[in-house]
Each structure stands twice: as C-alpha cells, then as structure tokens.
Amino acid sequence: MQIRISWPADHLTATLDDTPTSRALAKALPLTASANTWGEEVYFDTGVSVELEDDAEQVVDPGTVAFWTDGDALALPYGPTPISRGAECRLASPCNLLGSLDDDPRRLATVREGDPIRVELVAD
C-alpha cells in the first residue's frame, strides 16, 4: 500500500507494509492534520487509535513511517530527536512500524510547526 504525505513546501510517498495499524490508518484516509516537530521528526494526529504491536520499536532508521500509539499520531523521523543518543532516530516511546518513505526523508526538514499535512492513499 502506498500513501502520499503532502505539506505546503513539498510531498513524499511512502510504502506501507500490511499490518493491523496500516490497515486501520488506510480506513481513515484521506486525513488532514496540523504538523508538530520534535527535533528531526514530524508527527501529527491521525484520529486513529490502535494497540501497540509486538514488533514496536523506539530506535528506527531515518525515513521509517511509525505510529505513536500514545498520541494516535504518525511519526516520521528523519534525524535525531531531543532524546537521541548520537545520530540515531529515537522516538518518544516504542511505536508501531508501518513502512518507509520512498524518497529522501531529509525533505521533511521543510515541514514547519503548524503546517497542514494531508495523507491520502495513492491509487494502484
């Protein structure tokens, strides 16, 4: 499954694995939310509430599409956060892993706090 994430300055696509969380997210799309930034991470509310999955992780690769169950939010890390050790991408708490961005995650650096973010399914 592929999604498009758009904001005023740019957009990216992401490929999601078939997981319970990605299926729940797909049912809620399209959605529009207000961007939050935390170090080199963009996150935003989805209105989707799911349980933490068994393979949830806190330290992920840049460009991972993660779901933060504590905040019902998509978390898109592209570099260190305030709690990272060194250059790692450390999320606020363990998150469900949904997939990864298809292009350079550093493009997320153009997202500004409060930007409108739109997430939609990309047609096959």
Phi, psi and omega in degrees: 000139180239140176237156174247132178245118185239145173215170188307325186269344189187187172203158176222156169251159179220146175256124182255142174284163178277094179233163176303321182289317180294325177294318178296319179297315182302323180294335183270354184275151000284156176221153176233137182216173178259128185288143169240148175236147180215097189061229179259055175220140172249134175218157181199152182293141178248344187075005180257133179242121181224166177276156175292130180275161185299330183262020180301146180224155178256326178255120186228170176281150172304138179090359174293138172264113184240157178240118181271102185293331180295334183239009183049042191232149167280136178240125184237087180280141175231003179182195183296147172253174181301340180254007179294152171254110184073222186269002183295160172262101179252117180283165184300326177201171179305140182232152173290138180266124184255328184163213181210157176292146182274350185225190184297113181297341180296343176298338177296345179297344179275354177285131178252146176311128178090351177302143171287132178244133176242135178237129180217156175288143173265127181296143178292000000 
